[in-house]
XYZ file of C-alpha atoms in Angstrom:
437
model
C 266.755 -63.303 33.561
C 266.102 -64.810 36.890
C 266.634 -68.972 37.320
C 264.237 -70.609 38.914
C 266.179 -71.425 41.714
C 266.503 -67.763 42.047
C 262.988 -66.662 42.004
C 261.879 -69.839 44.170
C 264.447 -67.938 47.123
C 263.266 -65.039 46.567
C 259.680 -66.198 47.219
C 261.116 -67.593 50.491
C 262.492 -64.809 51.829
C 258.852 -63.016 51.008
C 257.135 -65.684 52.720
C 259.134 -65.543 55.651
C 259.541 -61.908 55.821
C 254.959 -61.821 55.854
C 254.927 -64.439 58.309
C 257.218 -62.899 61.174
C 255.908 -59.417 60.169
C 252.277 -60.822 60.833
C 253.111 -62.844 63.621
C 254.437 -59.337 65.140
C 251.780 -57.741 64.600
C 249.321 -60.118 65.841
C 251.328 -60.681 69.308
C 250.896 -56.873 69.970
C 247.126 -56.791 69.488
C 246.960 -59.735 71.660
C 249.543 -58.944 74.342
C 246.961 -57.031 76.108
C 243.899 -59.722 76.382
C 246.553 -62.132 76.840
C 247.948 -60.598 79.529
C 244.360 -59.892 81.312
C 243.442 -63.952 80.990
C 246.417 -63.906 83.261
C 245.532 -61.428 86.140
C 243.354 -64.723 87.756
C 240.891 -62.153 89.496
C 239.480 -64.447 92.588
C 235.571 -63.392 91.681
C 232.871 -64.341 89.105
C 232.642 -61.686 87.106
C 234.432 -58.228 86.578
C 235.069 -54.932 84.564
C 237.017 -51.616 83.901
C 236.583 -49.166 82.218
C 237.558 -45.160 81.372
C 235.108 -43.428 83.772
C 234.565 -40.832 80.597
C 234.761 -42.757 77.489
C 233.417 -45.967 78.063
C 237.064 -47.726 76.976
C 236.894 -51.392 78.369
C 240.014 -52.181 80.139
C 239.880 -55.189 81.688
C 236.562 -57.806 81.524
C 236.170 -61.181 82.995
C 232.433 -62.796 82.388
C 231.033 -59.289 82.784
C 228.064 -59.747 80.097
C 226.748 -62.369 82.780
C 223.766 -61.168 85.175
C 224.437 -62.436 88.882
C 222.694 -60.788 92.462
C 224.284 -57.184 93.462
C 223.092 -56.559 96.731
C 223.418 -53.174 97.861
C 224.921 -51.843 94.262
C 221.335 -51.597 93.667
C 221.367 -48.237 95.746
C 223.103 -46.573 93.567
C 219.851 -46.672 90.977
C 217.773 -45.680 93.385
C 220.117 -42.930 94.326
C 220.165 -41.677 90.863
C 216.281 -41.323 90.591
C 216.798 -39.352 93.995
C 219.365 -37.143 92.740
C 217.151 -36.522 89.277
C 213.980 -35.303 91.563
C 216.604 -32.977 93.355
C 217.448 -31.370 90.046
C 213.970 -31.591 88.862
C 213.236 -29.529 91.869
C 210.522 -32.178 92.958
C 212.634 -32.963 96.000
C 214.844 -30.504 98.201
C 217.587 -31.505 100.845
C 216.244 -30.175 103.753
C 212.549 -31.323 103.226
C 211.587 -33.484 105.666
C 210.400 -37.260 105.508
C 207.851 -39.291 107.774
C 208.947 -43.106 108.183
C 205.890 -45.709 108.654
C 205.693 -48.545 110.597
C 206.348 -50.986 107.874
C 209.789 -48.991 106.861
C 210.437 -48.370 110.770
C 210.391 -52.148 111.520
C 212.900 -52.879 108.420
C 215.482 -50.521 110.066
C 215.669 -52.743 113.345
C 216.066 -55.500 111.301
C 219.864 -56.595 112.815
C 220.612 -59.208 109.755
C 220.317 -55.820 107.917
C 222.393 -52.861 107.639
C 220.279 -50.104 108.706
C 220.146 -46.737 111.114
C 217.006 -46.620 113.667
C 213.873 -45.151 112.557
C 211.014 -44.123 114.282
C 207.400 -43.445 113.168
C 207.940 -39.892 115.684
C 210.966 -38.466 114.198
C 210.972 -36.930 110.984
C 214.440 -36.989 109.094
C 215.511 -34.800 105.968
C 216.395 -36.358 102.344
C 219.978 -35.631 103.062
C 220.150 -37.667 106.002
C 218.752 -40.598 104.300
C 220.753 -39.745 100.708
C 223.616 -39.518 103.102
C 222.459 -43.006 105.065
C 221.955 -44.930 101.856
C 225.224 -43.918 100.154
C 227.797 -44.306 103.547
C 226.258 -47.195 105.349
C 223.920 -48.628 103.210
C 220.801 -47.719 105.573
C 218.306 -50.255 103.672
C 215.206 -48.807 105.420
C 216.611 -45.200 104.377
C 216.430 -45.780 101.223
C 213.499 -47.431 101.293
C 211.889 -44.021 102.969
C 213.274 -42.179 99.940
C 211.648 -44.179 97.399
C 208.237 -43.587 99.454
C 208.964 -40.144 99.756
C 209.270 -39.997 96.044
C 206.511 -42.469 94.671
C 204.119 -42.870 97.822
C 205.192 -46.718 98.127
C 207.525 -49.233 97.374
C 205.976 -50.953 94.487
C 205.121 -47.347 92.626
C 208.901 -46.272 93.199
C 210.339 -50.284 92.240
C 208.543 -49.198 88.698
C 210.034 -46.259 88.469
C 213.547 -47.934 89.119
C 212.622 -50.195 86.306
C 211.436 -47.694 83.896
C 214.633 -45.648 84.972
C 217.174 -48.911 84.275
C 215.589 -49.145 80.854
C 216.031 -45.715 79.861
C 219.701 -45.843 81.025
C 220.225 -49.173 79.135
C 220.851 -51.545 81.891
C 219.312 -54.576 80.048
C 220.836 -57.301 82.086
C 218.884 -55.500 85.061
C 216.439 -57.832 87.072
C 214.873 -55.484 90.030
C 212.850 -56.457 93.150
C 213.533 -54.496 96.053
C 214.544 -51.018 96.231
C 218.044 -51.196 98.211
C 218.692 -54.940 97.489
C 217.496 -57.187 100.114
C 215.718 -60.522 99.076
C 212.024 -60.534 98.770
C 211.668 -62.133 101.545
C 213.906 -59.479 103.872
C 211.335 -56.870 102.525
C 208.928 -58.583 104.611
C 205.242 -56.736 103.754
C 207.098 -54.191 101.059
C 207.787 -57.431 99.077
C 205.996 -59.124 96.387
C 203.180 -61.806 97.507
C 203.914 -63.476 94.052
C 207.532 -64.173 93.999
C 209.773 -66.024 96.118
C 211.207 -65.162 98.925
C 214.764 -65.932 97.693
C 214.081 -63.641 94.803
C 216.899 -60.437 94.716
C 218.056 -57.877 92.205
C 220.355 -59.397 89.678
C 222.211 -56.679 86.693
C 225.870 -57.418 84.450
C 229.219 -56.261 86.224
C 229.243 -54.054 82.363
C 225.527 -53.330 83.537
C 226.379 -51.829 87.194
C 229.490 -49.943 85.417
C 227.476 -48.266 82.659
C 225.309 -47.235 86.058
C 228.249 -46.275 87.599
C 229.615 -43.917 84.497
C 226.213 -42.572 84.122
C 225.988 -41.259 88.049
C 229.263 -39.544 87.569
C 229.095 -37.938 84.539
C 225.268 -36.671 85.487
C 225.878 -36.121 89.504
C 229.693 -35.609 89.930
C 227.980 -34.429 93.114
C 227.718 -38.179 94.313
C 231.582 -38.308 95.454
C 231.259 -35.562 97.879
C 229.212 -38.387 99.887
C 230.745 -41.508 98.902
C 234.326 -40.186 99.633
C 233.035 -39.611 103.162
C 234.426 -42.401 105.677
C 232.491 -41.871 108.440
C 229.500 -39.390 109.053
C 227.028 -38.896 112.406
C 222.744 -39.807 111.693
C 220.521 -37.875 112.866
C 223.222 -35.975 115.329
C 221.129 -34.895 118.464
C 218.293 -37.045 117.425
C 216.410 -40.421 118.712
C 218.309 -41.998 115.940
C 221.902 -41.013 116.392
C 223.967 -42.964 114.991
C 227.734 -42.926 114.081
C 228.398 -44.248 110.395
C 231.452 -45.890 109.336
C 231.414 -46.508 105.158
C 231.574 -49.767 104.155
C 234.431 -49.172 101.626
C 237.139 -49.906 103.329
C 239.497 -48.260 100.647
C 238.304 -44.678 101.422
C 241.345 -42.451 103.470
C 241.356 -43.353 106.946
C 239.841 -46.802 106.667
C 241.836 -50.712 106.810
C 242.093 -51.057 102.582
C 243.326 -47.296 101.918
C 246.447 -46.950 99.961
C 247.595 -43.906 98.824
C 249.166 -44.888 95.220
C 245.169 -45.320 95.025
C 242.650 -42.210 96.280
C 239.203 -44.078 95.882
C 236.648 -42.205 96.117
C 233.457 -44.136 95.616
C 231.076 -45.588 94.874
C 229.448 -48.781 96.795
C 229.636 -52.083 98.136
C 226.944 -55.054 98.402
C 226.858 -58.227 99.674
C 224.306 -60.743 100.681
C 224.739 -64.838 100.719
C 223.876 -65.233 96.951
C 225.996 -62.529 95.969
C 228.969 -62.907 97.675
C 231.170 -59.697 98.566
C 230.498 -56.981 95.257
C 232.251 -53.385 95.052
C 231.893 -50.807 92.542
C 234.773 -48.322 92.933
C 236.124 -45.531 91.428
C 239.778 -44.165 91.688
C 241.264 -40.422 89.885
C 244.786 -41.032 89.155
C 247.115 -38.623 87.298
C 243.777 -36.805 86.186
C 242.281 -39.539 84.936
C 239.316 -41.405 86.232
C 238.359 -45.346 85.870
C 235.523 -47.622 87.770
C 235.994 -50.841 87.929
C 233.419 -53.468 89.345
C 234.183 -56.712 91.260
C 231.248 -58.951 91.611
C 231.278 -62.396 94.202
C 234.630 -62.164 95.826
C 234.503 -64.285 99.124
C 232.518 -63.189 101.911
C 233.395 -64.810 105.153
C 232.100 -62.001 107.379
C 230.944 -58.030 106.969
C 234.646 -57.798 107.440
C 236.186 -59.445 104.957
C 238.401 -57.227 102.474
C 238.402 -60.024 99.469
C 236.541 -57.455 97.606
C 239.015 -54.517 97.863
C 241.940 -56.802 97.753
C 240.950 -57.799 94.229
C 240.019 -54.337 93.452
C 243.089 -52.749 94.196
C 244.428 -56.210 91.764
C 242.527 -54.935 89.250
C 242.975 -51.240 89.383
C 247.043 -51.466 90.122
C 247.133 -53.917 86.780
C 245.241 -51.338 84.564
C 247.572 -48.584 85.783
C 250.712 -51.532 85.087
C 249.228 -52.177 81.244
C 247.793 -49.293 79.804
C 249.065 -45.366 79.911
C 246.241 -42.759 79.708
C 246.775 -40.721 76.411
C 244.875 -37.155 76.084
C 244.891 -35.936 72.519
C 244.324 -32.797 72.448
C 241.862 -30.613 71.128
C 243.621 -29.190 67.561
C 245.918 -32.367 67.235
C 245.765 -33.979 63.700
C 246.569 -37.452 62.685
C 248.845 -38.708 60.448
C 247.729 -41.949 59.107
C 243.482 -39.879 59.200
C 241.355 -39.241 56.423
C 242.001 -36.502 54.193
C 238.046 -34.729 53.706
C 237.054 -33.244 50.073
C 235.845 -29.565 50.099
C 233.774 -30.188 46.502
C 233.574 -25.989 46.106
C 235.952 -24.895 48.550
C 239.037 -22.737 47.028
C 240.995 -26.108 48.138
C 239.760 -29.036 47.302
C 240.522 -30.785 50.312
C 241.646 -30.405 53.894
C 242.108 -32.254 57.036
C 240.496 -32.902 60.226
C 241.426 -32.046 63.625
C 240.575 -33.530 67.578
C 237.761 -31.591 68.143
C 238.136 -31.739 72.695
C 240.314 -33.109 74.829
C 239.794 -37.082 74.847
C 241.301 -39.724 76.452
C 242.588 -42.997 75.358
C 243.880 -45.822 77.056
C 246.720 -47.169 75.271
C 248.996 -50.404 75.774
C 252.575 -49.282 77.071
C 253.901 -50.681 74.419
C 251.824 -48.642 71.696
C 251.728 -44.570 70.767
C 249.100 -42.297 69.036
C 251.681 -42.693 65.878
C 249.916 -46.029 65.341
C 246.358 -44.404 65.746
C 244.517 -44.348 62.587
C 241.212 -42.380 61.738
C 238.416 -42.590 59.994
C 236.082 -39.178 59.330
C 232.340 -39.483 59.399
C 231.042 -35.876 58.643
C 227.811 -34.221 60.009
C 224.941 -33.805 57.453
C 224.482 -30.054 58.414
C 227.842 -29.545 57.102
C 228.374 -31.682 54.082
C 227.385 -31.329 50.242
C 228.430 -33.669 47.484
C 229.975 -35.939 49.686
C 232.458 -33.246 50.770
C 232.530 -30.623 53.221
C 230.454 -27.530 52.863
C 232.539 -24.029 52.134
C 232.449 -21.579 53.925
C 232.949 -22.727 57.301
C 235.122 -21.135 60.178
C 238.078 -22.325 61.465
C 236.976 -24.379 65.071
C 233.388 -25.482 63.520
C 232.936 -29.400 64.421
C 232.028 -31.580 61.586
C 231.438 -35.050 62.613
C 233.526 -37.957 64.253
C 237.052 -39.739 63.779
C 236.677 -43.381 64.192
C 240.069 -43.988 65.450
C 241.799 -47.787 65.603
C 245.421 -48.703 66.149
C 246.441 -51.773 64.483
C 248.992 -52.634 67.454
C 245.673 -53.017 69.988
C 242.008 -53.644 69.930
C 239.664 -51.389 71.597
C 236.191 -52.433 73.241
C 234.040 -49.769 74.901
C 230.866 -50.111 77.010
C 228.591 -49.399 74.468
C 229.559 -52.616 72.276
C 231.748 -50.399 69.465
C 235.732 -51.152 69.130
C 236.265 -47.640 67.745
C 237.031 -44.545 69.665
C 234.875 -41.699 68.338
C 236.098 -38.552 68.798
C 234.880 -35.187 67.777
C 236.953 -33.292 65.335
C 236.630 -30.043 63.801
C 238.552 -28.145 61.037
C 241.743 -26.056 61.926
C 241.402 -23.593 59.602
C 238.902 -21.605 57.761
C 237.297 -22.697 54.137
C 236.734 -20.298 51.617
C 234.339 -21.122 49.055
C 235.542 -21.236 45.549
C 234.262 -18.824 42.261
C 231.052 -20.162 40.529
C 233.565 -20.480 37.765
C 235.678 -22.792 39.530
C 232.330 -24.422 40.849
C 231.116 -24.670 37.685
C 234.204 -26.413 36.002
C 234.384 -29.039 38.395
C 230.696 -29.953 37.860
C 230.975 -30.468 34.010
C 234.403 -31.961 34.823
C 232.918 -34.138 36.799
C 230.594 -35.572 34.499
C 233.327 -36.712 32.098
């Protein structure tokens, strides 16, 4: 029999073994937001994220709405890119510029290219405009194109930011000038000072939402410089104003950006959304009031390329593949199958960001089953091998996960490796009254 001197060690060593074991633990989950409080981004607010999942990678005050500028285009650009596929607008169809849109594009405090009332230009030219050198009064032409003026097409950008989820989103104008800048197109009842305001998580759940839906959207944005209206009255040589595209001051090759748009304006500061495909993998990542000493200054990109060059330094993209199983995952009950239970399966190719520290061994799953598929709590027999049956909630108890859409699971569809055979109604049969006792 033990003394008590002897069980009073022993309890200890327990104690001390559970306290370095937990402290372990809880310095892995932690090394990675510990790490990012560190990074010292010089801007307000700021986000990254997996361009496909949603995974949060980095996040500094980005639940906070502050003015975007000329990010704004990029909603407008998606309602213009909709009535393309909706076959209510083509690319070649030509638009007629009024006087009230023809005297914002002379504005010189603005970006713009010259319109005239006498010259028609196509909705590529202004798509293209909008997208490379922020043309405000081309995008303003679009929208009246679309909705016959600027107030009609300003509800449709609001109705369109709700639909998309962009809560945080406070609209105005159209391309993101003040009120007052919009001059006649504005509103009588607000202030002049008035501009669009939207979340840095906001602008990058717009962002992810443009590139999953028009993938087309890169062919423009990764263009660096472009002619207007070549030939034309308004002919006018267009230099992007993300200077991290190929060719421009802020390229660097260890990062091929390829999108998506700047804004600035004197409440805003210097904003970029960006998006880089490294490896095969895609992120976006959002800066939001870096300095902005002149139309020059690079403080945006600099902190960008901060940002994305420390994602790429903490985390290592993981694909688990479609057919991969889990370890430490559930194992699903097939109530009549000829076995009683089997196990789940990645059901495509999904990426996860993981710490370099951490593995998938660590990845643990939890099965949530489709109704259409299920009976008695179980999966349904027979089903074919490949058939998708729900979700695996997976976690890692080394690192937390936060995605855009507020869950700190990854979900990932999984399907069944091999074919179920349903059992006898014998065997069904037994297990019921079995069941009941």
């Amino acid at each position: 029999m033990r003394t008590i001197a002897q069980m009073g060690l022993i309890l200890s060593v327990i104690a001390l073994f559970m306290a370095f074991y937990t402290s372990g633990v809880t310095a892995q989950a932690s090394s990675v937001s510990s790490a990012s409080s560190t990074l010292n981004l010089n801007v307000k607010s700021a986000i990254a994220i997996d361009a496909n999942t949603g995974q949060v990678l980095y996040d500094k005050n980005d639940k906070k709405a502050l003015p975007i500028a000329s990010m704004t285009k990029l909603l407008a650009i998606y309602i213009v890119l909709q009535e393309v596929h909706d076959g209510k607008l083509s690319w070649n169809q030509k638009v007629h510029v009024n006087q009230a849109t023809a005297k914002l594009s002379k504005n010189t405090e603005l970006t713009n290219v010259p319109l005239t009332t006498s010259e028609t230009y196509t909705v590529k030219e202004l798509y293209q405009a909008s997208l490379i050198y922020s043309a405000n009064a081309a995008v303003v032409a679009l929208g009246n194109e679309i909705s016959g003026s600027p107030h009609v097409f300003m509800t449709k950008m609001r109705q369109t930011a709700k639909k998309l989820g962009l809560n945080s989103a406070k609209l105005i104008t159209a391309s993101g000038i003040t009120n007052g800048q919009a001059g006649s197109m504005g509103y009588s009842s607000l202030p002049k000072k008035d501009e669009n305001t939207m979340s840095a998580s906001d602008v990058a759940k717009l962002a992810q939402d443009l590139l999953k839906t028009y993938p087309e959207i890169l062919k423009t944005t990764s263009t660096s410089t472009l002619t207007f209206d070549k030939g034309g009255a308004s002919e006018t040589k267009m230099t992007s104003w993300d200077l991290m595209l190929k060719g421009l001051s802020q390229y660097s090759a260890n990062l091929p950006v390829d999108g998506l748009k700047t804004g600035s304006s004197t409440a805003a500061g210097a904003n970029f959304v960006g998006t880089v495909k490294k490896n095969g993998h895609r992120i976006i990542t959002v800066v939001m009031h870096a300095a902005y000493k002149s139309s020059t200054d690079p403080s945006r990109f600099v902190q960008t390329k901060k940002l994305m060059n420390w994602v790429y330094a903490t985390y290592k993209p993981v694909t688990l593949k479609k057919g991969a199983q889990f370890a430490q995952s559930d194992t699903v009950s097939v109530p009549y199958g000829k076995q009683k239970t089997t196990t789940v399966a990645v059901g495509k190719n999904t990426t996860v960001w993981l710490a370099q520290n951490q593995s998938t061994a660590r990845l643990k799953g939890k099965a949530h089953l489709k109704a259409s598929v299920t009976e008695k709590k179980g999966l349904k027999a027979p089903l074919a091998a490949g058939t998708q049956v729900g979700t695996l909630n997976l976690k890692t108890d080394g690192q937390s996960f936060s995605f855009l859409n507020g869950g700190d699971t990854l979900n990932v569809p999984i399907q069944i490796n091999h074919s179920l055979k349903r059992a006898n109604w014998f065997v069904r049969t037994w297990r019921d009254i079995a069941g009941i006792f």
